[in-house]
Amino acid sequence: MNALHQHLLDSYRAAQHAEPAPPAPGTHDLAVLRAARDRRRFEAVLTGRPAPGRLSFAVRRWLSAQG
């Protein structure tokens, strides 16, 4: 059973019990990825490491190309 089948089954069950339907699969994927990225950055700062990001990645790439 894939995610779509499970969603359809859960929607059917919710309708039978007069409950709100569950969110569609993939609805909150971007929010989960952002939360994971923010958590990784937060933990990096707590341990005293620089937080990874686009700017630091670009600087490292530029420095490696120069040397």
Tab-separated table of C-alpha atoms in Angstrom:
chain	number	residue	atom	x	y	z
A	1	MET	CA	0.000	0.000	0.000
A	2	ASN	CA	1.447	3.344	-0.978
A	3	ALA	CA	0.853	6.777	0.556
A	4	LEU	CA	-2.040	7.595	-1.763
A	5	HIS	CA	-3.876	4.366	-0.908
A	6	GLN	CA	-3.379	5.023	2.798
A	7	HIS	CA	-4.671	8.580	2.410
A	8	LEU	CA	-7.786	7.372	0.593
A	9	LEU	CA	-8.438	4.761	3.288
A	10	ASP	CA	-7.937	7.326	6.074
A	11	SER	CA	-10.228	9.792	4.286
A	12	TYR	CA	-12.918	7.148	3.976
A	13	ARG	CA	-12.657	6.249	7.658
A	14	ALA	CA	-12.775	9.914	8.653
A	15	ALA	CA	-15.904	10.424	6.563
A	16	GLN	CA	-17.556	7.415	8.212
A	17	HIS	CA	-16.921	8.884	11.665
A	18	ALA	CA	-17.784	12.473	10.708
A	19	GLU	CA	-14.215	13.634	11.378
A	20	PRO	CA	-12.118	16.045	9.282
A	21	ALA	CA	-10.112	14.467	6.476
A	22	PRO	CA	-6.354	14.090	6.978
A	23	PRO	CA	-3.982	16.298	4.962
A	24	ALA	CA	-2.892	15.007	1.579
A	25	PRO	CA	0.453	13.206	1.365
A	26	GLY	CA	3.335	15.626	0.893
A	27	THR	CA	1.461	18.642	2.242
A	28	HIS	CA	3.976	19.411	4.984
A	29	ASP	CA	7.181	18.109	3.364
A	30	LEU	CA	8.783	21.514	2.866
A	31	ALA	CA	8.001	22.568	6.437
A	32	VAL	CA	9.669	19.398	7.749
A	33	LEU	CA	12.775	19.998	5.631
A	34	ARG	CA	13.015	23.611	6.810
A	35	ALA	CA	12.649	22.538	10.434
A	36	ALA	CA	15.414	19.937	10.019
A	37	ARG	CA	17.707	22.534	8.422
A	38	ASP	CA	17.003	25.043	11.187
A	39	ARG	CA	17.660	22.404	13.845
A	40	ARG	CA	21.003	21.499	12.248
A	41	ARG	CA	22.023	25.156	12.150
A	42	PHE	CA	20.943	25.680	15.768
A	43	GLU	CA	22.940	22.670	16.976
A	44	ALA	CA	25.987	23.882	15.037
A	45	VAL	CA	25.848	27.238	16.798
A	46	LEU	CA	25.470	25.571	20.210
A	47	THR	CA	28.613	23.500	19.644
A	48	GLY	CA	30.588	26.570	18.566
A	49	ARG	CA	30.792	25.725	14.876
A	50	PRO	CA	29.741	28.197	12.187
A	51	ALA	CA	26.236	27.560	10.961
A	52	PRO	CA	26.224	26.091	7.455
A	53	GLY	CA	24.533	28.125	4.797
A	54	ARG	CA	24.639	29.289	1.222
A	55	LEU	CA	27.082	32.125	1.840
A	56	SER	CA	29.649	30.015	3.674
A	57	PHE	CA	29.330	27.302	1.023
A	58	ALA	CA	29.893	29.856	-1.750
A	59	VAL	CA	32.941	31.313	0.023
A	60	ARG	CA	34.470	27.851	0.553
A	61	ARG	CA	33.844	26.963	-3.108
A	62	TRP	CA	35.433	30.231	-4.247
A	63	LEU	CA	38.457	29.739	-1.971
A	64	SER	CA	38.997	26.190	-3.190
A	65	ALA	CA	38.877	27.389	-6.806
A	66	GLN	CA	41.508	30.057	-6.056
A	67	GLY	CA	44.014	27.723	-4.462
